[in-house]
Every structure is written in structure tokens, then in C-alpha cells.
Amino acid sequence: NAGVTQTPKFRVLKTGQSMTLLCAQDMNHEYMYWYRQDPGMGLRLIHYSVGEGTTAKGEVPDGYNVSRLKKQNFLLGLESAAPSQTSVYFCASSYSNFGTSGQFFGPGTRLTVL
Amino acid sequence: KQEVTQIPAALSVPEGENLVLNCSFTDSAIYNLQWFRQDPGKGLTSLLLIQSSQREQTSGRLNASLDKSSGRSTLYIAASQPGDSATYLCAVEYGNKLVFGAGTILRVKS
């Protein structure tokens, strides 16, 4: 039981490049989330999904897209990376509504956009 | 706007000391409150989750309390150890979103 895994762990992009971050969970959780963490600002929700085939915007969705084609996977895409997207990205999952059963987090992806 | 504030931003204590971390939230209509631990370069580990109907939760040397009416929660750590050094995050659930505080960086000196 690996829990929540994220790929890759580190990535450096140039402005304008695109990339996809992959999140996978093996706990059969319905809900999955993408957050970004910036110094002094805590975690902010980018997008989330309440089940396979569904996605919804969070607090800071601009510049990102997501897909949930399979229940166990949640992908975060950056179509044209900007330096403001330099951050640590965390994926999380939960069995039911946000936090009711507790969210489980992945180890994070550190992204630098030059 | 729903905001979560954690005080202090950083704390340094000698080993063995009991300590309290504070979390306050502006909107008292919460579903629950969760305390997380984050080690440098790592993800978040859930420590305690308090449902809105509960007043406190305990796990080992950790005790978290919740006072919805005043918009406050505290995390009490007894007999602190160097291994407790980490960033502690408070997160409040408001229905369809989890709002995080910026965290308290704790250092326990041996």
C-alpha cells in the first residue's frame, strides 16, 4: 500500500514550456486534490475532483488544467509555464468530503520555472 | 473571507518542555479542523482531526482542542523531543474546501 505517490519529485522548466504532474493513490479514494505551497502562504487549493471523470476549480486555478480519467489518478497540467508557478505541488486524496475522513498527502513535486 | 492564522510563526524550545501552538479562524461555520505535521522537503502527515461537534482529540503526547465560538484551536505537545521538530499546519474544512494556515515552525533543542 503505497498511499499517495507523485511523479516527478523535481522538475525545472523554462518559461512557456508545458508539463504534466501525475498523482496516483491506491486507497480507492473518491476525492483527490491538487495544492500548491509557497513560502509563508500555507497550502492553496488549485483544483479538485469528487470522483472519476469530474473536476472542479479551487482557490487558484488559473494557468492549470486537470483530468481524472481513472479513479486512482489525478493529473495536473501546466500548458505554458510561468515563473509565478514556481512552487511545491502537493496531491492529496480522501475517502469522503474534504477532510471529513482526513486527507492523505503525497510527498510533493518541487517545480522551478526559469 | 475565510482565513486561518497560526501563531507563533516560529518557536524554539528546549527538550522536555510542554508547548502550545495556536490556530485561529475567521469563519466559525466549520465542518472540522485538522492538524498536520510537515518535515522539510516532505509531504503532510495528519496528526489529529477534530469534528465540529467535538471539543478535543488526543494522540499520545498530542492534544488538540477546538472552540468554534471563539474561532480557535490549540495543539498541545507534552514533553517535547528533538524529533518533534517540524512545521505544524492547521487546516479548517468549510464544506467543499480545506483552508490552511501558514504554519508554525517548531525547533526542539537537545
PDB file of N, CA and C in Angstrom, chain A residues 30-106:
ATOM      1  N   GLU A  30     -12.403   8.496  -3.345  1.00  0.00           N
ATOM      2  CA  GLU A  30     -13.183   9.192  -4.354  1.00  0.00           C
ATOM      3  C   GLU A  30     -12.631  10.580  -4.650  1.00  0.00           C
ATOM      4  N   TYR A  31     -12.179  11.268  -3.615  1.00  0.00           N
ATOM      5  CA  TYR A  31     -11.802  12.672  -3.722  1.00  0.00           C
ATOM      6  C   TYR A  31     -10.291  12.821  -3.871  1.00  0.00           C
ATOM      7  N   MET A  32      -9.911  13.687  -4.812  1.00  0.00           N
ATOM      8  CA  MET A  32      -8.490  13.990  -4.983  1.00  0.00           C
ATOM      9  C   MET A  32      -8.310  15.491  -5.190  1.00  0.00           C
ATOM     10  N   TYR A  33      -7.134  15.989  -4.799  1.00  0.00           N
ATOM     11  CA  TYR A  33      -6.911  17.439  -4.780  1.00  0.00           C
ATOM     12  C   TYR A  33      -5.485  17.756  -5.231  1.00  0.00           C
ATOM     13  N   TRP A  34      -5.328  18.927  -5.813  1.00  0.00           N
ATOM     14  CA  TRP A  34      -4.004  19.478  -6.078  1.00  0.00           C
ATOM     15  C   TRP A  34      -3.864  20.808  -5.343  1.00  0.00           C
ATOM     16  N   TYR A  35      -2.749  20.936  -4.591  1.00  0.00           N
ATOM     17  CA  TYR A  35      -2.428  22.157  -3.867  1.00  0.00           C
ATOM     18  C   TYR A  35      -1.065  22.671  -4.332  1.00  0.00           C
ATOM     19  N   ARG A  36      -0.855  23.949  -4.113  1.00  0.00           N
ATOM     20  CA  ARG A  36       0.491  24.495  -4.214  1.00  0.00           C
ATOM     21  C   ARG A  36       0.855  25.132  -2.886  1.00  0.00           C
ATOM     22  N   GLN A  37       2.144  25.028  -2.547  1.00  0.00           N
ATOM     23  CA  GLN A  37       2.628  25.598  -1.296  1.00  0.00           C
ATOM     24  C   GLN A  37       3.733  26.579  -1.589  1.00  0.00           C
ATOM     25  N   ASP A  38       3.520  27.820  -1.174  1.00  0.00           N
ATOM     26  CA  ASP A  38       4.504  28.874  -1.338  1.00  0.00           C
ATOM     27  C   ASP A  38       4.934  29.374   0.027  1.00  0.00           C
ATOM     28  N   PRO A  39       6.164  29.856   0.152  1.00  0.00           N
ATOM     29  CA  PRO A  39       6.671  30.294   1.461  1.00  0.00           C
ATOM     30  C   PRO A  39       5.753  31.303   2.123  1.00  0.00           C
ATOM     31  N   GLY A  40       5.432  31.056   3.397  1.00  0.00           N
ATOM     32  CA  GLY A  40       4.641  31.985   4.176  1.00  0.00           C
ATOM     33  C   GLY A  40       3.175  32.043   3.826  1.00  0.00           C
ATOM     34  N   MET A  41       2.710  31.170   2.919  1.00  0.00           N
ATOM     35  CA  MET A  41       1.310  31.255   2.489  1.00  0.00           C
ATOM     36  C   MET A  41       0.522  29.993   2.739  1.00  0.00           C
ATOM     37  N   GLY A  42       1.130  28.984   3.336  1.00  0.00           N
ATOM     38  CA  GLY A  42       0.392  27.745   3.536  1.00  0.00           C
ATOM     39  C   GLY A  42       0.081  27.075   2.209  1.00  0.00           C
ATOM     40  N   LEU A  43      -0.861  26.150   2.213  1.00  0.00           N
ATOM     41  CA  LEU A  43      -1.263  25.443   1.001  1.00  0.00           C
ATOM     42  C   LEU A  43      -2.523  26.074   0.429  1.00  0.00           C
ATOM     43  N   ARG A  44      -2.559  26.184  -0.893  1.00  0.00           N
ATOM     44  CA  ARG A  44      -3.745  26.716  -1.557  1.00  0.00           C
ATOM     45  C   ARG A  44      -4.237  25.715  -2.585  1.00  0.00           C
ATOM     46  N   LEU A  45      -5.549  25.539  -2.629  1.00  0.00           N
ATOM     47  CA  LEU A  45      -6.152  24.543  -3.495  1.00  0.00           C
ATOM     48  C   LEU A  45      -6.209  25.036  -4.937  1.00  0.00           C
ATOM     49  N   ILE A  46      -5.706  24.215  -5.861  1.00  0.00           N
ATOM     50  CA  ILE A  46      -5.703  24.572  -7.277  1.00  0.00           C
ATOM     51  C   ILE A  46      -6.955  24.027  -7.953  1.00  0.00           C
ATOM     52  N   HIS A  47      -7.097  22.722  -7.950  1.00  0.00           N
ATOM     53  CA  HIS A  47      -8.258  22.026  -8.499  1.00  0.00           C
ATOM     54  C   HIS A  47      -8.532  20.803  -7.636  1.00  0.00           C
ATOM     55  N   TYR A  48      -9.746  20.280  -7.761  1.00  0.00           N
ATOM     56  CA  TYR A  48     -10.062  19.059  -7.058  1.00  0.00           C
ATOM     57  C   TYR A  48     -11.034  18.223  -7.875  1.00  0.00           C
ATOM     58  N   SER A  49     -11.229  16.986  -7.417  1.00  0.00           N
ATOM     59  CA  SER A  49     -12.127  16.064  -8.119  1.00  0.00           C
ATOM     60  C   SER A  49     -12.909  15.264  -7.082  1.00  0.00           C
ATOM     61  N   VAL A  50     -14.200  15.134  -7.313  1.00  0.00           N
ATOM     62  CA  VAL A  50     -15.044  14.386  -6.375  1.00  0.00           C
ATOM     63  C   VAL A  50     -15.346  12.988  -6.883  1.00  0.00           C
ATOM     64  N   GLY A  51     -14.714  12.609  -7.985  1.00  0.00           N
ATOM     65  CA  GLY A  51     -14.902  11.270  -8.497  1.00  0.00           C
ATOM     66  C   GLY A  51     -14.359  11.167  -9.907  1.00  0.00           C
ATOM     67  N   GLU A  52     -14.235   9.928 -10.396  1.00  0.00           N
ATOM     68  CA  GLU A  52     -13.728   9.698 -11.740  1.00  0.00           C
ATOM     69  C   GLU A  52     -14.537  10.501 -12.755  1.00  0.00           C
ATOM     70  N   GLY A  53     -13.804  11.182 -13.655  1.00  0.00           N
ATOM     71  CA  GLY A  53     -14.451  11.956 -14.703  1.00  0.00           C
ATOM     72  C   GLY A  53     -14.914  13.341 -14.296  1.00  0.00           C
ATOM     73  N   THR A  54     -14.701  13.738 -13.047  1.00  0.00           N
ATOM     74  CA  THR A  54     -15.133  15.064 -12.579  1.00  0.00           C
ATOM     75  C   THR A  54     -13.942  15.899 -12.155  1.00  0.00           C
ATOM     76  N   THR A  55     -14.028  17.206 -12.361  1.00  0.00           N
ATOM     77  CA  THR A  55     -13.027  18.135 -11.859  1.00  0.00           C
ATOM     78  C   THR A  55     -13.727  19.433 -11.489  1.00  0.00           C
ATOM     79  N   ALA A  56     -13.097  20.207 -10.614  1.00  0.00           N
ATOM     80  CA  ALA A  56     -13.657  21.495 -10.204  1.00  0.00           C
ATOM     81  C   ALA A  56     -12.523  22.429  -9.819  1.00  0.00           C
ATOM     82  N   LYS A  57     -12.791  23.729  -9.933  1.00  0.00           N
ATOM     83  CA  LYS A  57     -11.769  24.726  -9.631  1.00  0.00           C
ATOM     84  C   LYS A  57     -11.684  24.966  -8.131  1.00  0.00           C
ATOM     85  N   GLY A  58     -10.456  25.209  -7.699  1.00  0.00           N
ATOM     86  CA  GLY A  58     -10.228  25.588  -6.320  1.00  0.00           C
ATOM     87  C   GLY A  58      -9.976  27.071  -6.202  1.00  0.00           C
ATOM     88  N   GLU A  59      -9.092  27.431  -5.294  1.00  0.00           N
ATOM     89  CA  GLU A  59      -8.828  28.844  -4.994  1.00  0.00           C
ATOM     90  C   GLU A  59      -7.955  29.527  -6.046  1.00  0.00           C
ATOM     91  N   VAL A  60      -6.986  28.806  -6.608  1.00  0.00           N
ATOM     92  CA  VAL A  60      -6.025  29.398  -7.557  1.00  0.00           C
ATOM     93  C   VAL A  60      -5.892  28.542  -8.809  1.00  0.00           C
ATOM     94  N   PRO A  61      -6.940  28.445  -9.636  1.00  0.00           N
ATOM     95  CA  PRO A  61      -6.922  27.523 -10.773  1.00  0.00           C
ATOM     96  C   PRO A  61      -6.265  28.049 -12.060  1.00  0.00           C
ATOM     97  N   ASP A  62      -6.068  29.373 -12.136  1.00  0.00           N
ATOM     98  CA  ASP A  62      -5.602  29.948 -13.399  1.00  0.00           C
ATOM     99  C   ASP A  62      -4.220  29.440 -13.787  1.00  0.00           C
ATOM    100  N   GLY A  63      -4.094  29.036 -15.065  1.00  0.00           N
ATOM    101  CA  GLY A  63      -2.818  28.552 -15.576  1.00  0.00           C
ATOM    102  C   GLY A  63      -2.639  27.052 -15.451  1.00  0.00           C
ATOM    103  N   TYR A  64      -3.633  26.383 -14.867  1.00  0.00           N
ATOM    104  CA  TYR A  64      -3.555  24.938 -14.653  1.00  0.00           C
ATOM    105  C   TYR A  64      -4.784  24.241 -15.244  1.00  0.00           C
ATOM    106  N   ASN A  65      -4.584  22.996 -15.685  1.00  0.00           N
ATOM    107  CA  ASN A  65      -5.718  22.160 -16.059  1.00  0.00           C
ATOM    108  C   ASN A  65      -5.531  20.794 -15.420  1.00  0.00           C
ATOM    109  N   VAL A  66      -6.628  20.073 -15.236  1.00  0.00           N
ATOM    110  CA  VAL A  66      -6.573  18.775 -14.572  1.00  0.00           C
ATOM    111  C   VAL A  66      -7.446  17.785 -15.311  1.00  0.00           C
ATOM    112  N   SER A  67      -7.163  16.505 -15.074  1.00  0.00           N
ATOM    113  CA  SER A  67      -8.010  15.448 -15.615  1.00  0.00           C
ATOM    114  C   SER A  67      -8.034  14.274 -14.653  1.00  0.00           C
ATOM    115  N   ARG A  68      -9.185  13.611 -14.591  1.00  0.00           N
ATOM    116  CA  ARG A  68      -9.363  12.449 -13.710  1.00  0.00           C
ATOM    117  C   ARG A  68     -10.033  11.357 -14.548  1.00  0.00           C
ATOM    118  N   LEU A  69      -9.249  10.773 -15.445  1.00  0.00           N
ATOM    119  CA  LEU A  69      -9.786   9.745 -16.338  1.00  0.00           C
ATOM    120  C   LEU A  69      -9.955   8.409 -15.625  1.00  0.00           C
ATOM    121  N   LYS A  70      -9.101   8.164 -14.640  1.00  0.00           N
ATOM    122  CA  LYS A  70      -9.202   6.951 -13.839  1.00  0.00           C
ATOM    123  C   LYS A  70      -9.333   7.348 -12.385  1.00  0.00           C
ATOM    124  N   LYS A  71     -10.034   6.575 -11.618  1.00  0.00           N
ATOM    125  CA  LYS A  71     -10.284   6.907 -10.221  1.00  0.00           C
ATOM    126  C   LYS A  71      -8.982   7.069  -9.443  1.00  0.00           C
ATOM    127  N   GLN A  72      -7.978   6.280  -9.751  1.00  0.00           N
ATOM    128  CA  GLN A  72      -6.766   6.295  -8.946  1.00  0.00           C
ATOM    129  C   GLN A  72      -5.781   7.379  -9.366  1.00  0.00           C
ATOM    130  N   ASN A  73      -6.016   8.058 -10.497  1.00  0.00           N
ATOM    131  CA  ASN A  73      -5.054   9.029 -10.993  1.00  0.00           C
ATOM    132  C   ASN A  73      -5.669  10.414 -11.127  1.00  0.00           C
ATOM    133  N   PHE A  74      -4.862  11.433 -10.825  1.00  0.00           N
ATOM    134  CA  PHE A  74      -5.295  12.825 -10.974  1.00  0.00           C
ATOM    135  C   PHE A  74      -4.113  13.584 -11.556  1.00  0.00           C
ATOM    136  N   LEU A  75      -4.279  14.112 -12.762  1.00  0.00           N
ATOM    137  CA  LEU A  75      -3.192  14.779 -13.463  1.00  0.00           C
ATOM    138  C   LEU A  75      -3.336  16.291 -13.391  1.00  0.00           C
ATOM    139  N   LEU A  76      -2.224  16.969 -13.189  1.00  0.00           N
ATOM    140  CA  LEU A  76      -2.193  18.430 -13.183  1.00  0.00           C
ATOM    141  C   LEU A  76      -1.311  18.888 -14.333  1.00  0.00           C
ATOM    142  N   GLY A  77      -1.863  19.718 -15.219  1.00  0.00           N
ATOM    143  CA  GLY A  77      -1.121  20.179 -16.380  1.00  0.00           C
ATOM    144  C   GLY A  77      -0.837  21.665 -16.336  1.00  0.00           C
ATOM    145  N   LEU A  78       0.352  22.014 -16.787  1.00  0.00           N
ATOM    146  CA  LEU A  78       0.715  23.410 -16.995  1.00  0.00           C
ATOM    147  C   LEU A  78       0.953  23.552 -18.496  1.00  0.00           C
ATOM    148  N   GLU A  79       0.122  24.318 -19.174  1.00  0.00           N
ATOM    149  CA  GLU A  79       0.225  24.432 -20.632  1.00  0.00           C
ATOM    150  C   GLU A  79       1.360  25.350 -21.070  1.00  0.00           C
ATOM    151  N   SER A  80       1.566  26.430 -20.331  1.00  0.00           N
ATOM    152  CA  SER A  80       2.609  27.396 -20.659  1.00  0.00           C
ATOM    153  C   SER A  80       3.156  27.936 -19.341  1.00  0.00           C
ATOM    154  N   ALA A  81       4.204  27.293 -18.847  1.00  0.00           N
ATOM    155  CA  ALA A  81       4.698  27.596 -17.507  1.00  0.00           C
ATOM    156  C   ALA A  81       5.199  29.034 -17.388  1.00  0.00           C
ATOM    157  N   ALA A  82       4.940  29.618 -16.215  1.00  0.00           N
ATOM    158  CA  ALA A  82       5.396  30.970 -15.898  1.00  0.00           C
ATOM    159  C   ALA A  82       6.185  30.938 -14.599  1.00  0.00           C
ATOM    160  N   PRO A  83       7.119  31.884 -14.407  1.00  0.00           N
ATOM    161  CA  PRO A  83       7.912  31.904 -13.159  1.00  0.00           C
ATOM    162  C   PRO A  83       7.039  31.943 -11.906  1.00  0.00           C
ATOM    163  N   SER A  84       5.837  32.523 -12.002  1.00  0.00           N
ATOM    164  CA  SER A  84       4.933  32.588 -10.845  1.00  0.00           C
ATOM    165  C   SER A  84       4.417  31.210 -10.438  1.00  0.00           C
ATOM    166  N   GLN A  85       4.630  30.213 -11.284  1.00  0.00           N
ATOM    167  CA  GLN A  85       4.206  28.859 -10.967  1.00  0.00           C
ATOM    168  C   GLN A  85       5.311  28.038 -10.297  1.00  0.00           C
ATOM    169  N   THR A  86       6.426  28.679 -10.025  1.00  0.00           N
ATOM    170  CA  THR A  86       7.467  28.057  -9.218  1.00  0.00           C
ATOM    171  C   THR A  86       6.906  27.822  -7.829  1.00  0.00           C
ATOM    172  N   SER A  87       6.877  26.563  -7.397  1.00  0.00           N
ATOM    173  CA  SER A  87       6.226  26.236  -6.140  1.00  0.00           C
ATOM    174  C   SER A  87       6.464  24.764  -5.839  1.00  0.00           C
ATOM    175  N   VAL A  88       5.963  24.343  -4.696  1.00  0.00           N
ATOM    176  CA  VAL A  88       5.911  22.923  -4.382  1.00  0.00           C
ATOM    177  C   VAL A  88       4.456  22.488  -4.528  1.00  0.00           C
ATOM    178  N   TYR A  89       4.229  21.452  -5.293  1.00  0.00           N
ATOM    179  CA  TYR A  89       2.876  20.984  -5.576  1.00  0.00           C
ATOM    180  C   TYR A  89       2.599  19.687  -4.820  1.00  0.00           C
ATOM    181  N   PHE A  90       1.483  19.689  -4.121  1.00  0.00           N
ATOM    182  CA  PHE A  90       1.078  18.513  -3.363  1.00  0.00           C
ATOM    183  C   PHE A  90      -0.253  17.984  -3.876  1.00  0.00           C
ATOM    184  N   CYS A  91      -0.308  16.688  -3.964  1.00  0.00           N
ATOM    185  CA  CYS A  91      -1.547  16.000  -4.280  1.00  0.00           C
ATOM    186  C   CYS A  91      -2.062  15.350  -3.001  1.00  0.00           C
ATOM    187  N   ALA A  92      -3.358  15.270  -2.871  1.00  0.00           N
ATOM    188  CA  ALA A  92      -3.954  14.629  -1.704  1.00  0.00           C
ATOM    189  C   ALA A  92      -5.202  13.867  -2.121  1.00  0.00           C
ATOM    190  N   SER A  93      -5.613  12.949  -1.283  1.00  0.00           N
ATOM    191  CA  SER A  93      -6.851  12.219  -1.554  1.00  0.00           C
ATOM    192  C   SER A  93      -7.579  11.983  -0.243  1.00  0.00           C
ATOM    193  N   SER A  94      -8.894  11.769  -0.358  1.00  0.00           N
ATOM    194  CA  SER A  94      -9.683  11.446   0.831  1.00  0.00           C
ATOM    195  C   SER A  94     -10.841  10.562   0.445  1.00  0.00           C
ATOM    196  N   TYR A  95     -11.351   9.833   1.433  1.00  0.00           N
ATOM    197  CA  TYR A  95     -12.446   8.896   1.180  1.00  0.00           C
ATOM    198  C   TYR A  95     -13.741   9.639   0.914  1.00  0.00           C
ATOM    199  N   SER A  96     -13.957  10.715   1.680  1.00  0.00           N
ATOM    200  CA  SER A  96     -15.207  11.441   1.516  1.00  0.00           C
ATOM    201  C   SER A  96     -14.937  12.927   1.496  1.00  0.00           C
ATOM    202  N   ASN A  97     -15.994  13.718   1.689  1.00  0.00           N
ATOM    203  CA  ASN A  97     -15.880  15.169   1.572  1.00  0.00           C
ATOM    204  C   ASN A  97     -14.671  15.714   2.295  1.00  0.00           C
ATOM    205  N   PHE A  98     -13.891  16.521   1.528  1.00  0.00           N
ATOM    206  CA  PHE A  98     -12.829  17.307   2.107  1.00  0.00           C
ATOM    207  C   PHE A  98     -12.665  17.199   3.613  1.00  0.00           C
ATOM    208  N   GLY A  99     -11.757  16.424   4.072  1.00  0.00           N
ATOM    209  CA  GLY A  99     -11.378  16.478   5.482  1.00  0.00           C
ATOM    210  C   GLY A  99     -12.264  15.707   6.433  1.00  0.00           C
ATOM    211  N   THR A 100     -13.457  15.301   6.017  1.00  0.00           N
ATOM    212  CA  THR A 100     -14.319  14.587   6.953  1.00  0.00           C
ATOM    213  C   THR A 100     -13.653  13.312   7.445  1.00  0.00           C
ATOM    214  N   SER A 101     -12.940  12.675   6.530  1.00  0.00           N
ATOM    215  CA  SER A 101     -12.238  11.456   6.906  1.00  0.00           C
ATOM    216  C   SER A 101     -10.742  11.675   6.921  1.00  0.00           C
ATOM    217  N   GLY A 102     -10.317  12.914   6.756  1.00  0.00           N
ATOM    218  CA  GLY A 102      -8.903  13.203   6.731  1.00  0.00           C
ATOM    219  C   GLY A 102      -8.334  13.078   5.329  1.00  0.00           C
ATOM    220  N   GLN A 103      -7.469  14.002   4.982  1.00  0.00           N
ATOM    221  CA  GLN A 103      -6.811  13.961   3.683  1.00  0.00           C
ATOM    222  C   GLN A 103      -5.432  13.347   3.818  1.00  0.00           C
ATOM    223  N   PHE A 104      -5.054  12.557   2.801  1.00  0.00           N
ATOM    224  CA  PHE A 104      -3.745  11.933   2.769  1.00  0.00           C
ATOM    225  C   PHE A 104      -2.925  12.592   1.665  1.00  0.00           C
ATOM    226  N   PHE A 105      -1.707  12.983   2.007  1.00  0.00           N
ATOM    227  CA  PHE A 105      -0.895  13.769   1.082  1.00  0.00           C
ATOM    228  C   PHE A 105       0.243  12.967   0.479  1.00  0.00           C
ATOM    229  N   GLY A 106       0.593  13.333  -0.748  1.00  0.00           N
ATOM    230  CA  GLY A 106       1.777  12.805  -1.399  1.00  0.00           C
ATOM    231  C   GLY A 106       3.013  13.562  -0.941  1.00  0.00           C
TER     232      GLY A 106
END
